[in-house]
GROMACS .gro file of C-alpha atoms in nm:
model
  306
    1MET     CA    1  -2.324  -0.143   0.378
    2ASN     CA    2  -2.195  -0.443   0.467
    3ARG     CA    3  -1.978  -0.670   0.270
    4PRO     CA    4  -2.241  -0.933   0.150
    5VAL     CA    5  -2.274  -1.253   0.336
    6ARG     CA    6  -2.029  -1.589   0.155
    7PRO     CA    7  -2.019  -1.942   0.197
    8PRO     CA    8  -1.792  -2.042   0.396
    9LEU     CA    9  -1.419  -2.166   0.212
   10ARG     CA   10  -1.431  -2.512   0.249
   11SER     CA   11  -1.072  -2.505   0.474
   12GLU     CA   12  -1.289  -2.272   0.705
   13ARG     CA   13  -1.479  -2.601   0.754
   14LEU     CA   14  -1.181  -2.844   0.868
   15PRO     CA   15  -1.125  -3.020   1.223
   16ASP     CA   16  -0.966  -2.638   1.396
   17ARG     CA   17  -0.631  -2.925   1.458
   18LEU     CA   18  -0.665  -2.990   1.069
   19SER     CA   19  -0.681  -2.628   0.954
   20ARG     CA   20  -0.405  -2.435   1.196
   21PRO     CA   21  -0.102  -2.595   1.056
   22VAL     CA   22  -0.266  -2.436   0.733
   23ARG     CA   23  -0.344  -2.096   0.874
   24ASP     CA   24   0.021  -2.036   1.051
   25ALA     CA   25   0.245  -2.158   0.787
   26ILE     CA   26   0.007  -1.880   0.600
   27ALA     CA   27  -0.017  -1.607   0.764
   28GLY     CA   28   0.365  -1.672   0.878
   29ARG     CA   29   0.512  -1.641   0.561
   30VAL     CA   30   0.319  -1.245   0.491
   31VAL     CA   31   0.413  -1.186   0.844
   32ARG     CA   32   0.814  -1.266   0.804
   33LEU     CA   33   0.738  -1.071   0.445
   34PHE     CA   34   0.723  -0.786   0.657
   35ASN     CA   35   0.898  -0.809   0.921
   36ASP     CA   36   1.277  -0.803   0.921
   37PRO     CA   37   1.279  -1.107   1.222
   38GLU     CA   38   1.696  -0.994   1.182
   39ARG     CA   39   1.618  -0.678   1.283
   40GLY     CA   40   1.389  -0.768   1.588
   41GLU     CA   41   1.007  -0.679   1.448
   42ARG     CA   42   0.747  -0.814   1.498
   43PRO     CA   43   0.383  -0.666   1.371
   44VAL     CA   44   0.298  -0.335   1.520
   45VAL     CA   45   0.032  -0.403   1.811
   46ARG     CA   46  -0.292  -0.264   1.805
   47ARG     CA   47  -0.322   0.011   2.060
   48PRO     CA   48  -0.636   0.240   2.110
   49ASP     CA   49  -0.451   0.591   2.165
   50GLY     CA   50  -0.367   0.561   1.808
   51LEU     CA   51  -0.435   0.840   1.579
   52PHE     CA   52  -0.768   0.648   1.469
   53GLY     CA   53  -0.820   0.382   1.714
   54ALA     CA   54  -1.078   0.032   1.625
   55GLY     CA   55  -1.389   0.219   1.490
   56SER     CA   56  -1.173   0.412   1.216
   57VAL     CA   57  -1.151   0.342   0.853
   58ALA     CA   58  -0.774   0.402   0.830
   59TRP     CA   59  -0.802   0.061   1.041
   60ARG     CA   60  -1.040  -0.193   0.840
   61VAL     CA   61  -0.886  -0.009   0.501
   62HIS     CA   62  -0.518  -0.103   0.617
   63GLY     CA   63  -0.561  -0.406   0.833
   64ASP     CA   64  -0.652  -0.615   0.478
   65VAL     CA   65  -0.269  -0.718   0.345
   66THR     CA   66  -0.409  -0.826  -0.005
   67GLY     CA   67  -0.579  -0.452  -0.078
   68MET     CA   68  -0.210  -0.277   0.097
   69LEU     CA   69  -0.001  -0.483  -0.198
   70VAL     CA   70  -0.209  -0.396  -0.479
   71GLY     CA   71  -0.305  -0.046  -0.366
   72GLY     CA   72   0.123  -0.008  -0.295
   73ALA     CA   73   0.195  -0.128  -0.609
   74SER     CA   74   0.016   0.094  -0.779
   75SER     CA   75   0.055   0.386  -0.575
   76LEU     CA   76   0.411   0.336  -0.621
   77LEU     CA   77   0.360   0.369  -0.971
   78LEU     CA   78   0.154   0.681  -0.976
   79GLN     CA   79   0.439   0.831  -0.753
   80MET     CA   80   0.651   0.799  -0.999
   81LEU     CA   81   0.513   0.974  -1.265
   82HIS     CA   82   0.626   1.291  -1.105
   83PRO     CA   83   0.953   1.413  -1.172
   84ALA     CA   84   1.101   1.526  -0.897
   85VAL     CA   85   0.946   1.236  -0.645
   86LEU     CA   86   1.124   0.993  -0.907
   87ALA     CA   87   1.446   1.167  -0.850
   88GLY     CA   88   1.443   1.165  -0.452
   89VAL     CA   89   1.407   0.784  -0.492
   90TRP     CA   90   1.610   0.722  -0.799
   91ASP     CA   91   1.954   1.007  -0.674
   92HIS     CA   92   1.926   0.904  -0.256
   93SER     CA   93   1.810   0.546  -0.223
   94ASN     CA   94   1.938   0.177  -0.304
   95PHE     CA   95   1.585   0.067  -0.389
   96ARG     CA   96   1.806  -0.101  -0.663
   97ALA     CA   97   1.965  -0.304  -0.433
   98ASP     CA   98   1.698  -0.357  -0.216
   99MET     CA   99   1.356  -0.290  -0.352
  100HIS     CA  100   1.272  -0.508  -0.109
  101GLY     CA  101   1.374  -0.371   0.205
  102ARG     CA  102   1.259   0.006   0.058
  103LEU     CA  103   0.908  -0.154   0.036
  104ARG     CA  104   0.938  -0.336   0.418
  105ARG     CA  105   1.019   0.040   0.543
  106THR     CA  106   0.700   0.194   0.343
  107ALA     CA  107   0.505  -0.047   0.513
  108ARG     CA  108   0.614  -0.058   0.868
  109PHE     CA  109   0.580   0.325   0.861
  110VAL     CA  110   0.171   0.240   0.732
  111ALA     CA  111   0.159   0.007   0.992
  112VAL     CA  112   0.274   0.177   1.307
  113THR     CA  113   0.135   0.516   1.164
  114THR     CA  114  -0.170   0.370   1.135
  115PHE     CA  115  -0.197   0.133   1.422
  116GLY     CA  116   0.055   0.214   1.687
  117GLY     CA  117   0.026   0.476   1.971
  118ARG     CA  118   0.062   0.883   1.931
  119GLU     CA  119   0.387   0.879   2.037
  120GLU     CA  120   0.534   0.627   1.773
  121ALA     CA  121   0.353   0.767   1.499
  122ALA     CA  122   0.457   1.068   1.582
  123ALA     CA  123   0.868   0.951   1.600
  124ALA     CA  124   0.803   0.755   1.273
  125ILE     CA  125   0.676   1.026   1.055
  126ASP     CA  126   0.999   1.260   1.232
  127ARG     CA  127   1.176   1.025   1.123
  128VAL     CA  128   1.047   1.030   0.793
  129ARG     CA  129   1.064   1.391   0.814
  130ARG     CA  130   1.424   1.458   0.894
  131ILE     CA  131   1.491   1.150   0.634
  132HIS     CA  132   1.350   1.390   0.390
  133ASP     CA  133   1.538   1.708   0.472
  134ARG     CA  134   1.879   1.547   0.320
  135VAL     CA  135   1.715   1.487   0.036
  136THR     CA  136   1.771   1.697  -0.275
  137GLY     CA  137   1.897   1.781  -0.624
  138LEU     CA  138   1.883   1.921  -0.908
  139LEU     CA  139   1.631   1.729  -1.227
  140PRO     CA  140   1.762   1.657  -1.600
  141ASP     CA  141   1.628   1.998  -1.668
  142GLY     CA  142   1.812   2.189  -1.405
  143ARG     CA  143   1.545   2.250  -1.118
  144ALA     CA  144   1.612   2.182  -0.817
  145TYR     CA  145   1.427   1.947  -0.625
  146ALA     CA  146   1.341   1.911  -0.227
  147ALA     CA  147   1.186   1.531  -0.086
  148ASN     CA  148   1.046   1.768   0.203
  149ASP     CA  149   0.916   2.030  -0.093
  150SER     CA  150   0.516   2.035   0.028
  151ALA     CA  151   0.348   2.002  -0.295
  152SER     CA  152   0.546   1.712  -0.394
  153LEU     CA  153   0.477   1.521  -0.089
  154ALA     CA  154   0.113   1.611  -0.176
  155TRP     CA  155   0.096   1.402  -0.434
  156VAL     CA  156   0.227   1.112  -0.241
  157HIS     CA  157   0.030   1.150  -0.021
  158VAL     CA  158  -0.296   1.161  -0.240
  159THR     CA  159  -0.162   0.896  -0.433
  160GLY     CA  160  -0.122   0.619  -0.169
  161ALA     CA  161  -0.471   0.721   0.001
  162VAL     CA  162  -0.665   0.669  -0.340
  163SER     CA  163  -0.485   0.331  -0.417
  164PHE     CA  164  -0.479   0.200  -0.103
  165LEU     CA  165  -0.894   0.254  -0.078
  166GLU     CA  166  -0.942   0.084  -0.413
  167GLY     CA  167  -0.757  -0.156  -0.325
  168TRP     CA  168  -1.053  -0.237  -0.004
  169VAL     CA  169  -1.306  -0.161  -0.201
  170ARG     CA  170  -1.198  -0.351  -0.483
  171TYR     CA  171  -1.098  -0.723  -0.322
  172ALA     CA  172  -1.263  -0.679   0.036
  173GLU     CA  173  -1.562  -0.406   0.001
  174PRO     CA  174  -1.758  -0.323  -0.348
  175GLY     CA  175  -2.014  -0.156  -0.121
  176MET     CA  176  -1.792   0.053   0.093
  177SER     CA  177  -2.030   0.318   0.150
  178ALA     CA  178  -1.933   0.721  -0.042
  179ALA     CA  179  -1.957   0.873   0.394
  180ASP     CA  180  -1.661   0.620   0.480
  181ARG     CA  181  -1.479   0.627   0.145
  182ASP     CA  182  -1.506   1.057   0.216
  183ARG     CA  183  -1.382   0.937   0.649
  184TYR     CA  184  -1.087   0.784   0.475
  185PHE     CA  185  -0.935   1.086   0.347
  186ALA     CA  186  -1.035   1.281   0.695
  187GLU     CA  187  -0.835   1.021   0.907
  188MET     CA  188  -0.524   0.937   0.629
  189ALA     CA  189  -0.494   1.362   0.632
  190GLN     CA  190  -0.343   1.340   0.956
  191VAL     CA  191  -0.036   1.224   0.924
  192GLY     CA  192  -0.021   1.415   0.524
  193GLU     CA  193  -0.082   1.723   0.728
  194ALA     CA  194   0.210   1.654   0.980
  195LEU     CA  195   0.477   1.522   0.690
  196GLY     CA  196   0.400   1.883   0.509
  197ALA     CA  197   0.230   1.766   0.274
  198ASP     CA  198  -0.027   2.066   0.083
  199PRO     CA  199  -0.329   2.067   0.003
  200VAL     CA  200  -0.403   1.760   0.140
  201PRO     CA  201  -0.721   1.632   0.036
  202ARG     CA  202  -1.035   1.501   0.306
  203ASP     CA  203  -1.324   1.385   0.064
  204ARG     CA  204  -1.260   1.204  -0.218
  205GLN     CA  205  -1.367   1.435  -0.453
  206ALA     CA  206  -1.090   1.668  -0.331
  207ALA     CA  207  -0.866   1.370  -0.393
  208GLN     CA  208  -0.983   1.297  -0.752
  209ARG     CA  209  -0.933   1.695  -0.816
  210LEU     CA  210  -0.570   1.723  -0.661
  211ILE     CA  211  -0.464   1.459  -0.881
  212ALA     CA  212  -0.652   1.595  -1.218
  213ASP     CA  213  -0.450   1.918  -1.076
  214MET     CA  214  -0.101   1.695  -1.097
  215ARG     CA  215  -0.092   1.591  -1.418
  216THR     CA  216   0.017   1.883  -1.587
  217GLU     CA  217   0.365   1.807  -1.381
  218LEU     CA  218   0.376   1.427  -1.474
  219ALA     CA  219   0.627   1.242  -1.720
  220VAL     CA  220   0.809   0.908  -1.809
  221ASP     CA  221   1.157   0.904  -1.868
  222ASP     CA  222   1.416   0.577  -1.840
  223ARG     CA  223   1.481   0.667  -1.488
  224THR     CA  224   1.046   0.641  -1.511
  225ARG     CA  225   1.043   0.288  -1.691
  226GLU     CA  226   1.310   0.108  -1.483
  227VAL     CA  227   1.180   0.169  -1.183
  228ALA     CA  228   0.819   0.038  -1.230
  229ARG     CA  229   1.000  -0.241  -1.417
  230LEU     CA  230   1.204  -0.346  -1.069
  231VAL     CA  231   0.856  -0.273  -0.933
  232LEU     CA  232   0.666  -0.506  -1.074
  233ASP     CA  233   0.927  -0.745  -1.141
  234GLN     CA  234   1.073  -0.830  -0.766
  235ARG     CA  235   0.980  -1.122  -0.598
  236THR     CA  236   1.088  -1.209  -0.216
  237GLY     CA  237   1.052  -1.555  -0.082
  238ALA     CA  238   0.971  -1.931  -0.206
  239ALA     CA  239   0.974  -2.007  -0.539
  240ALA     CA  240   0.676  -2.118  -0.498
  241THR     CA  241   0.519  -1.768  -0.375
  242HIS     CA  242   0.647  -1.636  -0.712
  243PRO     CA  243   0.332  -1.647  -0.954
  244MET     CA  244   0.132  -1.528  -0.654
  245GLN     CA  245   0.325  -1.200  -0.614
  246GLY     CA  246   0.339  -1.192  -1.000
  247LEU     CA  247  -0.033  -1.202  -0.996
  248LEU     CA  248  -0.048  -0.901  -0.752
  249MET     CA  249   0.179  -0.693  -0.933
  250GLN     CA  250  -0.111  -0.764  -1.254
  251ALA     CA  251  -0.401  -0.574  -1.001
  252GLY     CA  252  -0.191  -0.319  -0.909
  253VAL     CA  253  -0.165  -0.198  -1.250
  254ASP     CA  254  -0.499  -0.294  -1.301
  255LEU     CA  255  -0.608  -0.048  -1.085
  256LEU     CA  256  -0.460   0.192  -1.228
  257PRO     CA  257  -0.634   0.531  -1.382
  258PRO     CA  258  -0.651   0.417  -1.793
  259TRP     CA  259  -0.444   0.742  -1.861
  260ALA     CA  260  -0.131   0.628  -1.545
  261ARG     CA  261  -0.101   0.239  -1.739
  262ARG     CA  262  -0.077   0.475  -2.105
  263MET     CA  263   0.213   0.669  -1.970
  264HIS     CA  264   0.413   0.373  -1.877
  265GLY     CA  265   0.319   0.192  -2.195
  266LEU     CA  266   0.110  -0.098  -1.939
  267PRO     CA  267  -0.150  -0.304  -2.114
  268ALA     CA  268  -0.467  -0.313  -1.988
  269PRO     CA  269  -0.539  -0.693  -2.146
  270LEU     CA  270  -0.975  -0.739  -2.092
  271LEU     CA  271  -0.958  -1.081  -2.139
  272ALA     CA  272  -0.683  -1.143  -1.884
  273ARG     CA  273  -0.880  -0.885  -1.611
  274PRO     CA  274  -1.117  -1.137  -1.507
  275LEU     CA  275  -0.892  -1.414  -1.447
  276VAL     CA  276  -0.615  -1.127  -1.251
  277ARG     CA  277  -0.925  -0.994  -1.040
  278ALA     CA  278  -1.111  -1.339  -0.949
  279GLY     CA  279  -0.772  -1.434  -0.863
  280THR     CA  280  -0.610  -1.147  -0.670
  281PHE     CA  281  -0.972  -1.249  -0.469
  282GLY     CA  282  -0.992  -1.571  -0.364
  283MET     CA  283  -0.604  -1.482  -0.261
  284ALA     CA  284  -0.763  -1.206  -0.067
  285GLU     CA  285  -1.004  -1.496   0.109
  286THR     CA  286  -0.739  -1.740   0.161
  287VAL     CA  287  -0.497  -1.476   0.341
  288ARG     CA  288  -0.774  -1.315   0.545
  289TRP     CA  289  -0.920  -1.644   0.676
  290ALA     CA  290  -0.520  -1.813   0.807
  291PHE     CA  291  -0.529  -1.392   0.989
  292ALA     CA  292  -0.889  -1.473   1.112
  293GLY     CA  293  -0.741  -1.801   1.308
  294ARG     CA  294  -0.451  -1.630   1.450
  295GLU     CA  295  -0.643  -1.281   1.549
  296LYS     CA  296  -0.863  -1.395   1.838
  297GLY     CA  297  -0.740  -1.330   2.112
  298SER     CA  298  -0.448  -1.098   1.972
  299SER     CA  299  -0.366  -0.743   1.957
  300GLU     CA  300  -0.107  -0.750   1.698
  301ALA     CA  301  -0.219  -0.589   1.318
  302SER     CA  302  -0.145  -0.775   1.030
  303PRO     CA  303   0.103  -0.640   0.852
  304PRO     CA  304  -0.033  -0.367   0.595
  305PRO     CA  305   0.206  -0.303   0.281
  306GLY     CA  306   0.292   0.031   0.125
   0.00000   0.00000   0.00000
């Protein structure tokens, strides 16, 4: 089902000589947020010889900055409810000192595996697997954990896929067909299986069933709450953008299943929900407008955060 036709934004009716600087400023700020200029990083170039290709649902979903930001915040909060996943991040990551860097690296992995060529995607997956091989330890109760454990990887995979898709549906394509939603999970299964996740869902029903089956393993402790605080409170870039970043984090909380919000102790204020959704939708439309002007004749992908 196609998205409903909307009237053009007022800025879209401006002459190009007036709107171009605004488009470039917005798009440029987003690009800098997810690409480290000191390391020479640029947005990943879309290549037709990648894992998915231009007609894929993954290109559609992962190319939307706002939906991916909202889905990324929601997926991180879900992932940290799994004790083994939490321990791997807590014991082997510098996220407390560099949350933005960690999020940027995750965003780049999503971008490369979605839009890059097959050899680029394979190299990125191999690099992550080598890192996971070194991430081992003991949980507070004495049980061993390993980042390359297939069940832990399955939790990371399914929560990411569910959250990214829900972010897209809510803020870009509410009328997305059931077939396209199932197709998204089938496409993303390629990445999950390559990383070593098992089981890997190939449709929405299997994804929801896997999440339901794994809920008995989830828990919350002081470390979970600390990671959630850092995720929701982190702000980067110019101070003028901090309110927008706060809005995106609220939208991420709103995207969580009610049971996950309750586990985190996060409120779901009914009165604020319409404002959060309307504000986030407006932000999504503005970012799409900015990139639409830049992407004509360009093969660069919008930087999808994760």
